[in-house]
XYZ file of C-alpha atoms in Angstrom:
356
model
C 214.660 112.199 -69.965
C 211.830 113.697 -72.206
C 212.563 116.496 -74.610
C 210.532 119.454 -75.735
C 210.156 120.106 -79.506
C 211.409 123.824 -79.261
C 214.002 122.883 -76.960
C 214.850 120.807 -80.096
C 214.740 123.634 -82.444
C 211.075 122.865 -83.317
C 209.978 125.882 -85.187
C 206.673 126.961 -87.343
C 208.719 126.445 -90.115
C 209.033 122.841 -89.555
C 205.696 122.764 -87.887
C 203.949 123.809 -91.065
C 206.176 121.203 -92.566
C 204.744 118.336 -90.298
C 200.994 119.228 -90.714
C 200.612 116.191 -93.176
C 202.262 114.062 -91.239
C 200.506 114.804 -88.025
C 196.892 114.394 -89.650
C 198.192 110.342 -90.445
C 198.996 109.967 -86.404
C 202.711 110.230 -86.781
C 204.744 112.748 -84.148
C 207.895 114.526 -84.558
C 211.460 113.343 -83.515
C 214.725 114.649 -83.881
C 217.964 112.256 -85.089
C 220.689 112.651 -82.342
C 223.019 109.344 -83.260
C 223.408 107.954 -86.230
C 224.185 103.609 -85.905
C 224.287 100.965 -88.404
C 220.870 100.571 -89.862
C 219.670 102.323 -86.705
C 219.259 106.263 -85.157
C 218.781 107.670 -81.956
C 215.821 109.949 -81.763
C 215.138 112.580 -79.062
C 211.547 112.682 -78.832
C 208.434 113.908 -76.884
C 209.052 110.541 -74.839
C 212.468 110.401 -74.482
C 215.275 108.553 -76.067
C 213.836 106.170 -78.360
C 216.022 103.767 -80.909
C 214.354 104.679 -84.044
C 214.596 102.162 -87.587
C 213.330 102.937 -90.962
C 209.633 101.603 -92.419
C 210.216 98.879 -95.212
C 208.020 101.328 -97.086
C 210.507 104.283 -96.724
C 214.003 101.411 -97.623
C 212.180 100.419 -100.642
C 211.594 103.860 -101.788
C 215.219 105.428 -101.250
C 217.652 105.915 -103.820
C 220.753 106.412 -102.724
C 222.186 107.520 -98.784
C 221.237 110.994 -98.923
C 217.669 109.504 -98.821
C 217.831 107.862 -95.617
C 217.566 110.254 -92.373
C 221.079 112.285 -91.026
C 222.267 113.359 -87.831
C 220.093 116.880 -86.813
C 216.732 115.507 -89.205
C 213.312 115.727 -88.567
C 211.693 112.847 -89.184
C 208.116 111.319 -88.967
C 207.228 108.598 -86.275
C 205.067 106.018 -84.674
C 206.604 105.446 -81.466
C 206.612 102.918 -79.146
C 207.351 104.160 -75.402
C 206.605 101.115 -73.652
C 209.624 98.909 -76.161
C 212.188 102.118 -76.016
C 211.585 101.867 -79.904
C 210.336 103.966 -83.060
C 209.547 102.918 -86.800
C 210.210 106.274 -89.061
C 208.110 106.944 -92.029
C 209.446 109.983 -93.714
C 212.239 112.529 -93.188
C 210.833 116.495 -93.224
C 212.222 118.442 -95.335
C 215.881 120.410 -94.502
C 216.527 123.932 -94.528
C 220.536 123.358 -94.296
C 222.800 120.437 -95.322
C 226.230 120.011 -94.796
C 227.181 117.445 -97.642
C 230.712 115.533 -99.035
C 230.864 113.420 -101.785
C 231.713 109.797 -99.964
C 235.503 108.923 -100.036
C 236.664 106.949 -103.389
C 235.384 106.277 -106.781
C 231.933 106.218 -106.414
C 229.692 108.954 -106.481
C 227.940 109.332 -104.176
C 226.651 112.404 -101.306
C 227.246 111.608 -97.676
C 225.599 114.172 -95.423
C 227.267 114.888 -92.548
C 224.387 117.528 -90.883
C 221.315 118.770 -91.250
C 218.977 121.559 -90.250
C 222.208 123.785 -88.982
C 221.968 127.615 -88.278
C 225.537 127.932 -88.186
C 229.184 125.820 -89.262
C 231.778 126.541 -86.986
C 234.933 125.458 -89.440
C 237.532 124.627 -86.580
C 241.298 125.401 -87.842
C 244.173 124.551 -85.219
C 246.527 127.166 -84.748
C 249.426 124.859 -85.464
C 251.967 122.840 -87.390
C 248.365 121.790 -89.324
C 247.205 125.261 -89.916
C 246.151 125.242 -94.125
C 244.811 127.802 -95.692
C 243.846 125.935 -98.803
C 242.259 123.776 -96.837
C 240.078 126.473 -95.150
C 238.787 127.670 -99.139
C 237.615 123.956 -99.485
C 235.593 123.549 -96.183
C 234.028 127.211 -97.078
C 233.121 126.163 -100.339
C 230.803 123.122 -98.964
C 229.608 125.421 -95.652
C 228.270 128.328 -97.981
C 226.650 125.626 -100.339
C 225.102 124.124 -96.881
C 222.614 126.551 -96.228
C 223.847 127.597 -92.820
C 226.018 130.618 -91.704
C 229.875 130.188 -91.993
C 231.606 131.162 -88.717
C 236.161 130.418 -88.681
C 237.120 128.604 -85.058
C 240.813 129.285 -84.672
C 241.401 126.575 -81.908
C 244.855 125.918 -79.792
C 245.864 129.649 -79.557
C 248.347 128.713 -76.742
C 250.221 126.774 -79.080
C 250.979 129.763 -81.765
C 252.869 132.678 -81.362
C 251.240 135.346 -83.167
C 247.645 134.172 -83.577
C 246.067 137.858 -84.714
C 248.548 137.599 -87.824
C 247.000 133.729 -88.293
C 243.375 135.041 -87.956
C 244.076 138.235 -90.249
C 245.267 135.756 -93.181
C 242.179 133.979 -93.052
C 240.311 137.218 -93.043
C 242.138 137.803 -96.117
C 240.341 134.601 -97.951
C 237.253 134.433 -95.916
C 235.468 137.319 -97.448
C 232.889 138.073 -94.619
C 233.364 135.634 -92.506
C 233.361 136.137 -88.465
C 236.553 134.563 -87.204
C 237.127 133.555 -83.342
C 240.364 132.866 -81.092
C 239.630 130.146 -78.778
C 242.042 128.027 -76.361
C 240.802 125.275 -74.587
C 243.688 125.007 -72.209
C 243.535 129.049 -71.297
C 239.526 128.618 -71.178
C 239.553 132.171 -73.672
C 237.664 133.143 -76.702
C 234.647 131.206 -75.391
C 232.393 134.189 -74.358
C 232.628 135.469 -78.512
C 230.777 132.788 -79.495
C 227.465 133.246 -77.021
C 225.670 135.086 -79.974
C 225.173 131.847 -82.116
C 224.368 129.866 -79.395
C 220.699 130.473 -78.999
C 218.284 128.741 -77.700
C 217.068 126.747 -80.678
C 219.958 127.328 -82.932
C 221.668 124.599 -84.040
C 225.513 124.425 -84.642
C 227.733 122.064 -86.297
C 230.961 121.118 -85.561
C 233.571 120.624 -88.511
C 237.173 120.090 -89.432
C 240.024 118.018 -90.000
C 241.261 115.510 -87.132
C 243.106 116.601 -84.446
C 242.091 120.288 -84.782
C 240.394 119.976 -80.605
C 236.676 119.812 -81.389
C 235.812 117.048 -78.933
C 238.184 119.772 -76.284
C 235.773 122.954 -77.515
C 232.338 120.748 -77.036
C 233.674 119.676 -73.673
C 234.221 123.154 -72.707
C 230.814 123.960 -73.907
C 228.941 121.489 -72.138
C 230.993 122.353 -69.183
C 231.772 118.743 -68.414
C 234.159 115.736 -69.981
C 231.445 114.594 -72.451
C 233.688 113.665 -75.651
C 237.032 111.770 -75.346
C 239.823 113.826 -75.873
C 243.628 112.782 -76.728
C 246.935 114.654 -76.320
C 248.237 115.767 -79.488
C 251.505 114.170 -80.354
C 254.732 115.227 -80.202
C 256.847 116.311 -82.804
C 253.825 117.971 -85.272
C 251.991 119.739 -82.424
C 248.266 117.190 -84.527
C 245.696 116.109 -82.100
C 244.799 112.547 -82.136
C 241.348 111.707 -84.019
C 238.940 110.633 -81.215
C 235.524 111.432 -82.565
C 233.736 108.586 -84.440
C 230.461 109.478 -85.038
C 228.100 112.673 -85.527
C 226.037 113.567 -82.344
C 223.622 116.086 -81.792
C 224.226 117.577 -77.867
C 222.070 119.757 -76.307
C 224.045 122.746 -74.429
C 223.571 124.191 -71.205
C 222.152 127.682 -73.226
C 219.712 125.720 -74.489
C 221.250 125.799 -78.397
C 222.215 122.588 -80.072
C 225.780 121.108 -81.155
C 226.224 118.556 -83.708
C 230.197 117.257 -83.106
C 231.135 115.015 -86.155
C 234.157 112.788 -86.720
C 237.122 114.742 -88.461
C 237.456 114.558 -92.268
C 240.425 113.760 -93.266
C 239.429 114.324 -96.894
C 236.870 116.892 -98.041
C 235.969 115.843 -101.571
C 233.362 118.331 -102.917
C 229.795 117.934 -103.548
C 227.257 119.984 -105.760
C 228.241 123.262 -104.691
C 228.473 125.661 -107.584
C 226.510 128.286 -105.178
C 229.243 127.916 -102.545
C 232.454 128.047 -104.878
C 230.935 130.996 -105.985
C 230.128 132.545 -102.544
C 233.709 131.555 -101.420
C 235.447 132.699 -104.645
C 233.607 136.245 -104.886
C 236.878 138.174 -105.313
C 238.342 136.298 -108.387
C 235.232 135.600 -109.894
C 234.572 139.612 -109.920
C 237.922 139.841 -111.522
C 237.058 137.617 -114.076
C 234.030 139.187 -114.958
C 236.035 142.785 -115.331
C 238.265 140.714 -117.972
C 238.389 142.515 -121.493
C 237.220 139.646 -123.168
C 234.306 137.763 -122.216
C 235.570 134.070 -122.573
C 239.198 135.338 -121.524
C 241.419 132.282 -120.147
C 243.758 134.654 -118.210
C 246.775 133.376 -120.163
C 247.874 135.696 -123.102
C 244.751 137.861 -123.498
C 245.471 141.539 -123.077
C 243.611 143.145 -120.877
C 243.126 140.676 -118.476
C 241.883 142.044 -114.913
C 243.137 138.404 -113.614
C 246.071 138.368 -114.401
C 246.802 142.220 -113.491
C 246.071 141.270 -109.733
C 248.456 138.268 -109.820
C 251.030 140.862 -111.081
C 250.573 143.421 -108.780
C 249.550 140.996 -105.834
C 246.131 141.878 -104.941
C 245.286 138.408 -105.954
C 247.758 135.410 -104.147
C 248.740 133.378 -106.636
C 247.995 130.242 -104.387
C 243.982 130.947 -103.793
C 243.840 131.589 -108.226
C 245.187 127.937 -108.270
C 243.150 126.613 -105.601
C 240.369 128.592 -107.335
C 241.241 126.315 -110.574
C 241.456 123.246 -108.736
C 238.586 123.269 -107.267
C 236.867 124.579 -110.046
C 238.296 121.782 -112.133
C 236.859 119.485 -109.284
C 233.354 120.422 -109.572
C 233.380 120.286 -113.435
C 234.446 116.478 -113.306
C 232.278 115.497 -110.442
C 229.541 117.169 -112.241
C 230.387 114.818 -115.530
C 230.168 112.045 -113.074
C 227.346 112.689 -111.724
C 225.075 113.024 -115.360
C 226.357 109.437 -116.163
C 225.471 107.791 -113.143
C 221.525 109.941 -113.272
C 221.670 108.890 -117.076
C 222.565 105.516 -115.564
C 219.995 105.182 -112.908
C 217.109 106.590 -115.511
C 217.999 103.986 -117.869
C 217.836 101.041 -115.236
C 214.132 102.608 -114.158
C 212.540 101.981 -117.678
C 214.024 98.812 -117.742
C 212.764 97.950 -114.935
C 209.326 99.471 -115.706
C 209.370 97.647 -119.035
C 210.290 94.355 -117.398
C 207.032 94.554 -114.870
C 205.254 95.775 -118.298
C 205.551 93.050 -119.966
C 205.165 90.555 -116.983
C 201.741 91.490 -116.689
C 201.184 91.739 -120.011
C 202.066 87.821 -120.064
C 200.142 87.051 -116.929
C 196.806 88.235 -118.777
């Protein structure tokens, strides 16, 4: 099967952005499947099984270098061997980014050049506000358009009063009632799925994304489980991050769920996502006010009279907290990395120095 470019969401934008690299002979792909060491491209001539150039290994810096699921990269293909050698990675419009799980830090993108985030949330025993604020944060931060998935409404009783809490929280953001097993909700989401557009799929395991991208497709594409019994969670089926192309002609990237969501450079979004209490902190009599004991504090005012939920002002500290220390982690490890760069640049100094 061959694929158009604009089917792929080949625009001018990134057409512009490819000028340089058509003018060397390269063409265009898209990354559909992320392997080890290896991606699946959809390109002019098919499905090819693309690698990196030794050029473009020896030049990366750390994994946010190397190409994601939903890239544009830059290729010499070969047709005839079902293979592709990529030489550079266009530059992305969106990113949908985590630091990795553990110590280390360290971004792992999970999609690229996305229109819109559909942030699935089961309408069950797993249903987590707090947990909603934190995927927000990192989907505002991403580039693309937030939209709130409420999935498994045959398995909650009042799902309006569900949707209306999120509302609450997610200042501005659309939010949908879907169920898979009813087949309803479905025809709400036609308007972001353009031909084009691209869409990624994201939240925690078990929440029925593999269910809502079968339902899309209109066939059994992704393995589904039944959820078990006793806590009403889905089993995690997804393993990897796949771009699909739907029937509508827009795209869907489905992605493993997270079953952590550690943040990642997102000052931007934590603002975007906080906008209430941050405007409450800025109507604060005193400038660098700590909303303890300070009189006049607007913060503190809305906890009392409840126009402000005392769980999203902790979640709002937590998180804020979060970014401060990942930042501080983040300068060592640059301050780190520049210091091992001179060495190394001193090192090959003096080398040649010697071999004169």
């Amino acid at each position: 099967m061959t694929f158009q470019l604009q089917q792929l969401g080949f625009n001018p934008s990134i057409q512009t952005a490819f000028e340089s690299f058509a003018s060397l002979g390269y063409q265009a792909a898209r990354v559909a499947l992320e392997h080890t060491h290896l991606y699946t491209l959809y390109t002019e001539h098919g499905e090819l099984i693309g690698e990196v150039s030794g050029k473009y290994r020896y030049g990366a810096l750390g994994r946010g270098d190397y190409p994601a699921v939903g890239d544009w990269v830059a290729i010499s293909a070969r047709p005839e061997d079902g293979r592709a050698t990529i030489h550079a990675v266009l530059p992305r419009f969106s990113k949908f980014s985590r630091k990795v799980a553990g110590s280390t830090t360290d971004e792992q993108i999970v999609a690229t050049n996305i229109n819109t985030v559909f942030l699935v949330v089961a309408l069950n025993n797993d249903f987590n506000v707090r947990r909603v604020e934190r995927y927000l944060i990192m989907a505002w931060e991403s580039g693309a358009n937030p939209v709130i998935i409420l999935s498994k409404a045959d398995l909650c009783d009042d799902p309006e009063a569900k949707a209306a809490e999120l509302e609450s929280v997610a200042i501005g953001v659309p939010v949908h009632i879907v169920s898979t097993v009813s087949e309803t909700g479905f025809n709400e989401l036609k308007p972001y799925l353009a031909e084009g557009m691209t869409i990624a799929l994201l939240g925690s395991s078990g929440v029925g994304k593999s269910s809502i991208i079968n339902q899309m497709l209109g066939k059994e594409s992704q393995k589904v489980q039944e959820v078990r019994e006793g806590d009403d969670r889905g089993r995690h089926t997804t393993t990897h991050r796949e771009l699909f192309i739907l029937p509508d002609g827009a795209l869907m990237i489905d992605t493993p769920g997270m079953r952590e969501l550690q943040l990642w450079d997102a000052d931007e979004g934590f603002s975007s996502s906080f906008q209430d209490v941050e405007s409450l902190t800025e109507q604060c009599f005193y400038s660098d006010c700590k909303h303890q004991e300070e009189p006049r504090c607007a913060v503190r005012m809305a906890l009392e009279n409840g126009s402000l939920e005392q769980g999203r002002y902790d979640n709002y500290n937590k998180m804020k907290a979060e970014l401060a220390y990942l930042a501080r982690k983040e300068d060592a490890k640059l301050r780190q990395q520049e210091k091992l760069k001179w060495k190394q640049i001193t090192k090959s100094m003096r080398s040649s120095y010697k071999s004169r």
